Short mmCIF file of C-alpha atoms and ligand atoms in Angstrom, two decimals:
data_model
loop_
_atom_site.label_atom_id
_atom_site.label_comp_id
_atom_site.label_asym_id
_atom_site.label_seq_id
_atom_site.Cartn_x
_atom_site.Cartn_y
_atom_site.Cartn_z
CA MET A 286 146.49 157.76 132.00
CA THR A 287 148.95 156.11 134.39
CA SER A 288 152.19 158.01 134.85
CA ARG A 289 154.14 155.12 133.32
CA TYR A 290 152.03 155.36 130.22
CA ARG A 291 152.38 159.14 130.13
CA VAL A 292 156.17 158.86 130.20
CA GLU A 293 156.14 156.26 127.43
CA TYR A 294 153.79 158.31 125.34
CA ALA A 295 154.97 161.89 125.81
CA LEU A 296 158.69 161.40 126.05
CA LYS A 297 159.29 158.38 123.85
CA SER A 298 156.67 158.53 121.12
CA HIS A 299 159.14 160.39 118.89
CA ARG A 300 161.25 157.26 118.66
CA ARG A 301 158.46 155.26 117.04
CA ASP A 302 157.33 155.57 113.49
CA GLU A 303 153.59 155.06 113.69
CA PHE A 304 153.15 154.03 110.06
CA ILE A 305 155.79 151.30 110.33
CA GLU A 306 154.43 150.13 113.70
CA TRP A 307 150.93 150.01 112.28
CA ILE A 308 151.94 147.85 109.30
CA LYS A 309 153.93 145.66 111.67
CA GLY A 310 150.76 145.20 113.74
CA LEU A 311 148.81 144.14 110.64
CA THR A 312 151.39 141.51 109.70
CA ALA A 313 151.35 140.09 113.23
CA VAL A 314 147.93 138.50 112.57
CA PRO A 315 148.95 136.20 109.68
CA PHE A 316 152.17 135.47 111.55
CA VAL A 317 150.18 134.20 114.52
CA LEU A 318 147.54 132.36 112.48
CA HIS A 319 149.44 131.08 109.44
CA ALA A 320 153.20 130.95 109.95
CA GLY A 321 152.93 127.44 111.34
CA SER A 322 154.41 125.55 114.23
CA GLY A 323 157.96 125.88 115.45
CA ASN A 324 158.58 122.19 114.98
CA ASN A 325 161.42 121.93 112.48
CA PHE A 326 160.79 118.24 111.76
CA LEU A 327 157.45 118.82 110.06
CA VAL A 328 159.11 119.61 106.74
CA GLY A 329 156.12 119.15 104.43
CA ASP A 330 153.98 121.28 106.71
CA ALA A 331 156.60 124.03 106.80
CA GLU A 332 156.31 124.54 103.05
CA ARG A 333 152.54 124.72 103.19
CA PHE A 334 152.67 127.24 106.06
CA GLN A 335 155.23 129.32 104.25
CA ILE A 336 153.14 129.57 101.09
CA GLU A 337 150.10 130.55 103.11
CA ALA A 338 151.97 133.14 105.23
CA CYS A 339 153.53 134.65 102.10
CA ARG A 340 150.12 134.92 100.43
CA LYS A 341 148.58 136.60 103.48
CA TYR A 342 151.47 139.05 103.95
CA ALA A 343 151.31 139.99 100.27
CA GLU A 344 147.58 140.57 100.61
CA ILE A 345 148.19 142.99 103.48
CA PHE A 346 150.79 144.93 101.52
CA ARG A 347 148.42 145.10 98.55
CA ASP A 348 145.68 146.49 100.79
CA VAL A 349 147.99 149.06 102.39
CA GLU A 350 149.13 150.02 98.88
CA LYS A 351 145.48 150.76 98.01
CA MET A 352 145.05 152.82 101.17
CA VAL A 353 148.11 154.90 100.23
CA SER A 354 146.53 155.41 96.82
CA ASN A 355 143.28 156.56 98.42
CA GLN A 356 145.24 158.88 100.71
CA ILE A 357 146.94 160.45 97.67
CA ASP A 358 143.51 160.94 96.17
CA ALA A 359 142.33 162.66 99.38
CA GLN A 360 145.46 164.85 99.37
CA SER A 361 144.77 165.95 95.81
CA HIS A 362 141.30 167.12 96.84
CA ASP A 363 142.69 168.99 99.84
CA ARG A 364 141.04 166.48 102.16
CA ALA A 365 144.12 164.69 103.48
CA GLN A 366 142.85 164.75 107.07
CA PHE A 367 139.75 162.78 106.02
CA GLY A 368 141.71 160.02 104.28
CA ARG A 369 141.18 156.63 105.94
CA LEU A 370 144.91 156.08 106.33
CA LYS A 371 145.35 159.46 108.04
CA GLN A 372 142.52 158.58 110.41
CA LEU A 373 144.10 155.25 111.29
CA VAL A 374 147.66 156.62 111.49
CA PRO A 375 147.32 160.31 112.41
CA THR A 376 151.05 161.08 112.14
CA VAL A 377 151.36 159.84 108.57
CA GLY A 378 152.74 162.58 106.31
CA THR A 379 152.17 163.54 102.70
CA PHE A 380 152.70 160.84 100.07
CA PHE A 381 154.39 162.23 96.97
CA THR A 382 154.12 158.98 94.98
CA GLU A 383 152.17 155.74 95.00
CA LEU A 384 153.96 152.90 96.82
CA PRO A 385 154.04 149.48 95.08
CA LEU A 386 154.17 147.67 98.41
CA GLU A 387 153.07 144.23 97.25
CA ARG A 388 155.86 144.01 94.68
CA ALA A 389 158.33 145.44 97.20
CA PHE A 390 157.28 142.80 99.72
CA PHE A 391 158.10 140.01 97.26
CA VAL A 392 161.54 141.55 96.64
CA GLN A 393 162.38 141.80 100.33
CA ASP A 394 160.80 138.43 101.12
CA SER A 395 163.12 136.80 98.59
CA LYS A 396 166.12 138.45 100.27
CA ARG A 397 165.15 138.18 103.93
CA ALA A 398 162.94 135.05 103.92
CA ILE A 399 160.35 136.91 105.98
CA SER A 400 157.53 134.46 105.26
CA LYS A 401 159.75 131.46 106.03
CA ARG A 402 160.20 132.53 109.62
CA ARG A 403 158.04 130.78 112.15
CA MET A 404 159.49 132.17 115.39
CA VAL A 405 160.14 135.83 114.53
CA ALA A 406 157.32 138.00 113.19
CA PRO A 407 157.86 140.69 110.53
CA SER A 408 159.96 143.32 112.27
CA PHE A 409 160.40 147.08 112.18
CA ASN A 410 163.42 146.61 109.92
CA ASP A 411 161.55 144.27 107.57
CA ILE A 412 158.81 146.87 107.10
CA ARG A 413 161.30 149.76 106.83
CA LEU A 414 163.16 147.95 104.04
CA ILE A 415 159.94 147.05 102.21
CA LEU A 416 158.91 150.73 102.30
CA ASN A 417 162.36 151.72 100.99
CA THR A 418 162.15 149.27 98.10
CA ALA A 419 158.63 150.46 97.24
CA GLN A 420 159.83 154.07 97.26
CA ALA A 421 162.80 153.28 95.02
CA MET A 422 160.47 151.47 92.58
CA ALA A 423 158.04 154.39 92.58
CA VAL A 424 160.59 157.10 91.81
CA ALA A 425 162.05 155.03 88.96
CA GLN A 426 158.66 154.79 87.28
CA PRO A 427 158.50 156.45 83.83
CA PRO A 428 157.59 159.08 82.85
CA ASP A 429 158.18 160.57 86.32
CA GLU A 430 161.69 159.30 87.04
CA VAL A 431 163.65 160.87 89.87
CA ARG A 432 165.71 163.96 88.96
CA LEU A 433 167.37 164.76 92.28
CA VAL A 434 168.67 162.30 94.87
CA THR A 435 169.87 163.90 98.10
CA PHE A 436 171.96 162.17 100.74
CA ASP A 437 172.71 162.79 104.37
CA GLY A 438 176.44 162.52 105.19
CA ASP A 439 177.30 160.77 108.47
CA VAL A 440 176.01 157.18 108.74
CA THR A 441 174.44 157.44 105.24
CA LEU A 442 177.40 157.94 102.90
CA TYR A 443 180.17 157.17 105.38
CA GLU A 444 180.44 155.86 108.93
CA ASP A 445 179.81 158.41 111.69
CA GLY A 446 182.70 160.90 111.78
CA HIS A 447 184.59 159.20 108.94
CA ASN A 448 185.52 160.34 105.41
CA LEU A 449 184.54 158.86 102.07
CA GLU A 450 187.61 156.86 101.02
CA HIS A 451 188.84 156.20 97.46
CA GLY A 452 187.21 153.05 96.13
CA ASP A 453 184.30 153.17 98.58
CA PRO A 454 181.47 151.14 96.99
CA VAL A 455 179.02 154.04 97.19
CA ILE A 456 181.16 156.22 94.90
CA HIS A 457 180.47 154.41 91.66
CA ARG A 458 176.76 154.21 92.44
CA LEU A 459 176.73 158.00 92.80
CA THR A 460 178.63 158.44 89.53
CA ASP A 461 176.12 156.06 87.89
CA LEU A 462 173.32 158.45 88.88
CA ILE A 463 175.23 161.49 87.65
CA ARG A 464 176.02 159.77 84.33
CA GLN A 465 172.25 159.49 83.77
CA GLY A 466 171.85 163.24 84.22
CA ILE A 467 170.37 162.90 87.71
CA TYR A 468 171.41 165.57 90.23
CA VAL A 469 173.07 164.35 93.41
CA GLY A 470 172.84 166.58 96.47
CA ILE A 471 174.59 166.03 99.76
CA VAL A 472 172.43 167.68 102.39
CA THR A 473 174.41 167.53 105.58
CA ALA A 474 174.27 169.21 108.96
CA ALA A 475 178.02 169.71 108.84
CA GLY A 476 178.32 173.39 107.98
CA TYR A 477 181.43 175.48 107.34
CA PRO A 478 181.24 179.08 106.14
CA GLU A 479 184.65 179.14 104.36
CA LYS A 480 183.96 179.80 100.70
CA SER A 481 186.84 177.51 99.74
CA GLY A 482 184.74 174.56 100.98
CA LYS A 483 187.99 173.04 102.25
CA MET A 484 186.37 170.93 104.96
CA TYR A 485 184.26 169.15 102.36
CA TYR A 486 187.34 168.07 100.38
CA GLN A 487 188.47 166.10 103.39
CA ARG A 488 185.12 164.35 103.73
CA LEU A 489 184.13 163.93 100.09
CA GLY A 490 187.27 164.59 98.01
CA ALA A 491 187.35 161.00 96.73
CA LEU A 492 183.93 161.51 95.17
CA PHE A 493 184.89 164.84 93.56
CA GLU A 494 187.93 163.20 91.99
CA ALA A 495 185.96 160.21 90.74
CA ILE A 496 183.44 162.47 88.98
CA ALA A 497 186.09 164.75 87.47
CA LYS A 498 188.13 161.81 86.15
CA ASP A 499 185.24 159.77 84.77
CA ARG A 500 185.33 160.10 80.95
CA THR A 501 181.97 158.38 80.57
CA ILE A 502 180.20 161.28 82.29
CA LYS A 503 179.22 164.01 79.81
CA ASP A 504 180.74 167.43 80.53
CA GLU A 505 177.31 168.95 81.06
CA TYR A 506 176.67 166.52 83.93
CA LYS A 507 179.99 167.02 85.73
CA SER A 508 178.50 169.80 87.80
CA ASN A 509 175.49 167.72 88.85
CA LEU A 510 176.95 167.29 92.34
CA LEU A 511 175.93 169.85 94.94
CA ILE A 512 176.60 170.14 98.64
CA MET A 513 174.15 171.84 100.95
CA GLY A 514 175.99 172.37 104.22
CA GLY A 515 174.69 173.34 107.66
CA GLU A 516 171.23 171.91 106.84
CA CYS A 517 170.35 174.84 104.52
CA ASN A 518 173.03 177.45 105.06
CA TYR A 519 175.87 177.04 102.55
CA LEU A 520 175.67 175.78 98.96
CA PHE A 521 178.59 174.49 96.89
CA ARG A 522 178.59 173.06 93.38
CA LEU A 523 181.25 170.90 91.77
CA ASN A 524 182.78 172.28 88.57
CA GLY A 525 184.20 170.32 85.63
CA GLU A 526 187.68 170.27 87.19
CA GLY A 527 186.52 168.57 90.37
CA LYS A 528 186.66 171.78 92.44
CA LEU A 529 183.90 173.15 94.64
CA GLU A 530 182.41 176.52 93.82
CA TYR A 531 180.59 178.51 96.47
CA VAL A 532 177.13 179.66 95.37
CA GLU A 533 175.95 182.97 96.82
CA LYS A 534 172.92 182.56 99.04
CA GLU A 535 170.82 185.08 97.10
CA LEU A 536 171.00 182.75 94.09
CA TRP A 537 169.52 179.69 95.75
CA ALA A 538 167.86 180.43 99.09
CA LEU A 539 164.11 180.37 99.42
CA PRO A 540 162.57 183.74 100.33
CA GLN A 541 161.76 182.47 103.85
CA LEU A 542 165.44 181.71 104.46
CA LEU A 543 166.46 185.20 103.44
CA GLU A 544 163.90 186.66 105.83
CA TRP A 545 165.60 185.16 108.87
CA SER A 546 167.71 187.96 110.33
CA ASP A 547 171.26 187.35 111.52
CA ARG A 548 170.28 188.94 114.82
CA ASP A 549 167.49 186.42 115.41
CA ALA A 550 169.72 183.53 114.41
CA GLU A 551 172.35 184.74 116.86
CA GLU A 552 169.80 185.17 119.64
CA LEU A 553 168.51 181.64 119.14
CA LEU A 554 172.02 180.19 119.17
CA ASP A 555 172.89 182.24 122.30
CA GLN A 556 169.91 180.70 124.07
CA ALA A 557 170.85 177.22 122.85
CA GLN A 558 174.41 177.74 124.07
CA LYS A 559 173.20 178.88 127.50
CA LEU A 560 171.08 175.76 127.76
CA MET A 561 173.98 173.51 126.79
CA VAL A 562 176.29 175.17 129.35
CA LYS A 563 173.68 174.49 132.01
CA GLU A 564 173.30 170.89 130.89
CA LEU A 565 177.06 170.39 131.03
CA ASP A 566 176.90 171.12 134.75
CA THR A 567 173.64 169.38 135.51
CA LEU A 568 174.60 166.16 133.74
CA GLN A 569 178.23 166.31 134.95
CA LEU A 570 179.69 166.34 131.48
CA ASN A 571 182.36 169.00 132.03
CA ASN A 572 185.24 166.55 131.97
CA ILE A 573 184.22 164.78 128.81
CA SER A 574 182.68 167.39 126.52
CA ARG A 575 182.73 171.00 125.40
CA ILE A 576 180.61 173.54 123.58
CA TYR A 577 181.48 174.40 119.99
CA ARG A 578 179.96 177.59 118.58
CA LYS A 579 179.82 178.26 114.85
CA ASP A 580 178.24 180.90 112.60
CA ARG A 581 174.98 179.04 112.14
CA ALA A 582 175.16 176.30 114.78
CA VAL A 583 176.13 175.40 118.29
CA GLY A 584 177.14 171.92 119.34
CA LEU A 585 178.02 169.94 122.43
CA ILE A 586 180.82 167.63 121.37
CA PRO A 587 182.88 165.00 123.21
CA LEU A 588 186.53 165.66 124.07
CA GLU A 589 189.04 163.40 122.34
CA HIS A 590 188.70 159.73 123.39
CA CYS A 591 185.58 160.52 125.45
CA VAL A 592 182.03 159.30 124.95
CA ILE A 593 178.94 161.21 126.06
CA PRO A 594 176.34 158.71 127.36
CA ARG A 595 173.44 158.12 125.00
CA GLU A 596 170.93 159.08 127.69
CA SER A 597 172.66 162.44 128.24
CA LEU A 598 172.63 163.20 124.52
CA GLU A 599 168.92 162.40 124.42
CA GLU A 600 168.20 164.49 127.53
CA ILE A 601 169.98 167.52 126.07
CA VAL A 602 168.36 167.29 122.67
CA LEU A 603 164.85 166.94 124.12
CA ASN A 604 165.49 169.86 126.49
CA CYS A 605 166.81 172.03 123.67
CA GLN A 606 163.83 171.21 121.46
CA HIS A 607 161.33 171.83 124.23
CA THR A 608 162.84 175.01 125.67
CA LEU A 609 163.89 176.71 122.44
CA SER A 610 160.50 176.04 120.79
CA SER A 611 158.83 178.09 123.52
CA LEU A 612 160.89 181.22 122.77
CA ASP A 613 159.54 184.12 120.71
CA VAL A 614 162.60 184.06 118.50
CA ALA A 615 161.76 180.48 117.44
CA ARG A 616 158.71 181.94 115.65
CA ARG A 617 160.96 184.13 113.53
CA VAL A 618 163.73 181.70 112.69
CA TYR A 619 163.62 177.89 112.27
CA PHE A 620 166.06 175.64 114.02
CA CYS A 621 166.90 171.96 114.19
CA ALA A 622 168.06 170.26 117.41
CA PHE A 623 169.39 166.76 116.92
CA ASN A 624 171.38 163.97 118.47
CA GLY A 625 174.20 163.15 116.05
CA GLY A 626 175.02 159.84 117.79
CA ALA A 627 178.13 161.18 119.54
CA ASP A 628 177.19 164.87 119.83
CA VAL A 629 174.22 167.24 120.04
CA TRP A 630 173.67 170.20 117.71
CA VAL A 631 171.30 173.09 117.32
CA ASP A 632 171.48 174.37 113.75
CA ILE A 633 169.73 177.32 112.13
CA GLY A 634 167.27 175.95 109.59
CA ASP A 635 166.63 172.32 108.71
CA LYS A 636 166.89 169.82 105.85
CA ARG A 637 163.41 170.62 104.61
CA TYR A 638 164.70 174.02 103.57
CA GLY A 639 167.93 172.49 102.31
CA VAL A 640 166.08 170.14 99.97
CA LEU A 641 163.47 172.72 98.92
CA SER A 642 166.21 175.23 98.06
CA LEU A 643 168.04 172.66 95.94
CA GLN A 644 164.83 171.78 94.11
CA ARG A 645 164.22 175.41 93.28
CA PHE A 646 167.83 176.14 92.34
CA LEU A 647 167.84 173.21 89.92
CA GLY A 648 164.73 174.38 88.05
CA ASN A 649 161.78 173.63 90.34
CA ILE A 650 162.15 169.87 90.63
CA PRO A 651 158.96 168.56 92.27
CA SER A 652 158.94 166.57 95.52
CA SER A 653 157.68 163.50 93.63
CA LYS A 654 160.93 163.48 91.61
CA THR A 655 163.21 164.02 94.60
CA LEU A 656 164.47 161.25 96.86
CA HIS A 657 166.25 161.91 100.16
CA VAL A 658 168.33 159.10 101.69
CA GLY A 659 169.13 159.43 105.39
CA ASP A 660 169.49 157.67 108.73
CA GLN A 661 167.73 160.07 111.12
CA PHE A 662 163.97 159.83 110.82
CA ALA A 663 162.72 159.88 114.40
CA SER A 664 160.29 162.81 114.74
CA ILE A 665 162.25 164.70 117.42
CA GLY A 666 166.01 164.96 117.84
CA ALA A 667 166.76 163.64 114.33
CA ASN A 668 167.70 165.85 111.41
CA ASP A 669 166.57 163.93 108.31
CA PHE A 670 162.95 163.86 109.48
CA LYS A 671 162.15 167.33 108.13
CA ALA A 672 163.27 166.28 104.64
CA ARG A 673 160.05 164.24 104.54
CA LEU A 674 158.15 167.48 104.06
CA ALA A 675 160.02 168.18 100.83
CA ALA A 676 160.83 164.83 99.22
CA CYS A 677 160.22 161.10 98.99
CA THR A 678 162.50 159.41 101.52
CA VAL A 679 164.43 156.23 102.13
CA TRP A 680 165.43 155.39 105.72
CA ILE A 681 168.71 153.54 105.93
CA ALA A 682 170.55 152.24 109.02
CA ASN A 683 174.16 152.27 107.76
CA PRO A 684 176.23 153.07 104.63
CA ARG A 685 175.93 149.44 103.44
CA GLU A 686 172.18 149.83 103.18
CA THR A 687 172.70 153.03 101.16
CA VAL A 688 174.69 151.00 98.62
CA GLU A 689 171.97 148.32 98.53
CA ILE A 690 169.11 150.74 97.92
CA LEU A 691 171.14 152.54 95.23
CA ASP A 692 171.66 149.21 93.48
CA GLU A 693 167.91 148.70 93.58
CA LEU A 694 167.19 152.21 92.33
CA LEU A 695 169.66 151.86 89.44
CA LEU A 696 168.12 148.51 88.54
CA TYR A 697 164.57 149.88 88.50
CA LEU A 698 165.70 152.92 86.49
CA ASP A 699 167.14 150.50 83.95
CA GLU A 700 163.97 148.41 83.56
P1 IMP B 184 174.87 164.62 108.80
O1 IMP B 184 174.59 163.24 109.31
O2 IMP B 184 175.56 164.64 107.48
O3 IMP B 184 173.65 165.52 108.81
O4 IMP B 184 175.95 165.26 109.81
C1 IMP B 184 175.73 165.31 111.20
C2 IMP B 184 177.04 165.37 111.92
O5 IMP B 184 177.87 166.42 111.39
C3 IMP B 184 176.89 165.74 113.38
O6 IMP B 184 176.61 164.62 114.17
C4 IMP B 184 178.25 166.36 113.70
O7 IMP B 184 179.14 165.37 114.17
C5 IMP B 184 178.76 166.89 112.39
N1 IMP B 184 178.76 168.37 112.31
C6 IMP B 184 179.84 169.12 111.98
N2 IMP B 184 179.51 170.41 111.94
C7 IMP B 184 178.22 170.51 112.27
C8 IMP B 184 177.31 171.63 112.38
O8 IMP B 184 177.64 172.78 112.16
N3 IMP B 184 176.05 171.31 112.74
C9 IMP B 184 175.64 170.05 112.96
N4 IMP B 184 176.45 168.98 112.84
C10 IMP B 184 177.73 169.21 112.51
MG1 MG B 185 173.33 161.20 109.43
#
């Protein structure tokens, strides 16, 4: 292994999603062989090439769809590691539903003209969006329709560091879900221990008001909005008057969560804080950032009008992950280190436990009927990734894409 390769592999592999890269690789072959020449004047030929490329791409998605099906079969016999897909893509996780990839390809091809391109092969984003569409189709499939849709906050529901404003297009999509009796959970890293939940009114107040005021939502569904803050640390539920009610941890937390002692959590955060203080010096960030300690988290955040370089954020998050994982205390309490785009945080717990706790609290909703929508799915340094262990997922890149996938989901639910 050359050292260049080792660096690429060991320190950057977390940025790649092997399943998406693998599908991308498969589609490269028909792109090379069938997408045609780049000569724009050969109009008749272009149409023939496009039909052929489309047919070949669809064939690939149909074959991958079958492999997912076989993998689900292997999972159900406790032989997931022997599934062909798992052997070809070792990092692939558990599939909670089938994925109608061929149909999803046709939907995205009609929007993005993937098969009409002759110079640009199917990309990471093309494949990501096809997987999202397939997942939305699958969870809308009767009789197993989705019962809980959870959302990340920053970058998913609103722009990074912003609030949800009145009239934001995502609001009425969320009320559409609630009107159908579906639970909506906001599973966010942003955690505040105040039982008043006051910080969440600032961020999400427009949504609370919209639900409370909407006369077309039955009373029994008005409390279908829940907020899981600090990954899995604080739970709030909306009441019929549009106010948040704090739910005591004993009522919703999984037994594992209750086993984590406050002393261990504190020790882990102390170690994380020490590391961050050291990094502040090493990476010369003292003039532009500061440490922010909370009950269940510690963060390195930029000072007003300052920007921490992306590379520094990445360095700190990888160091935190690596160093903290080696501590004894990390065997007794789970943590999540992630790069929030402008800041770095180490939180106690992760979104897997946040989603699992919600599922249990709402009457044991299975993973196959839960969908988590988020923007952070790299395997290290990203905090939506762990939700994959508990739910079907959709990987969006900005709040606009959240609106688009909700429109799709609502359409498929209506079919
Ligand atoms: P999410 O995208 O909704 O999970 O929120 C992540 C962002 O919330 C981070 O990038 C921070 O800017 C912000 N945040 C506020 N409080 C906390 C905390 O206690 N832990 C982690 N992130 C926090
Ligand atoms: Mg986010």
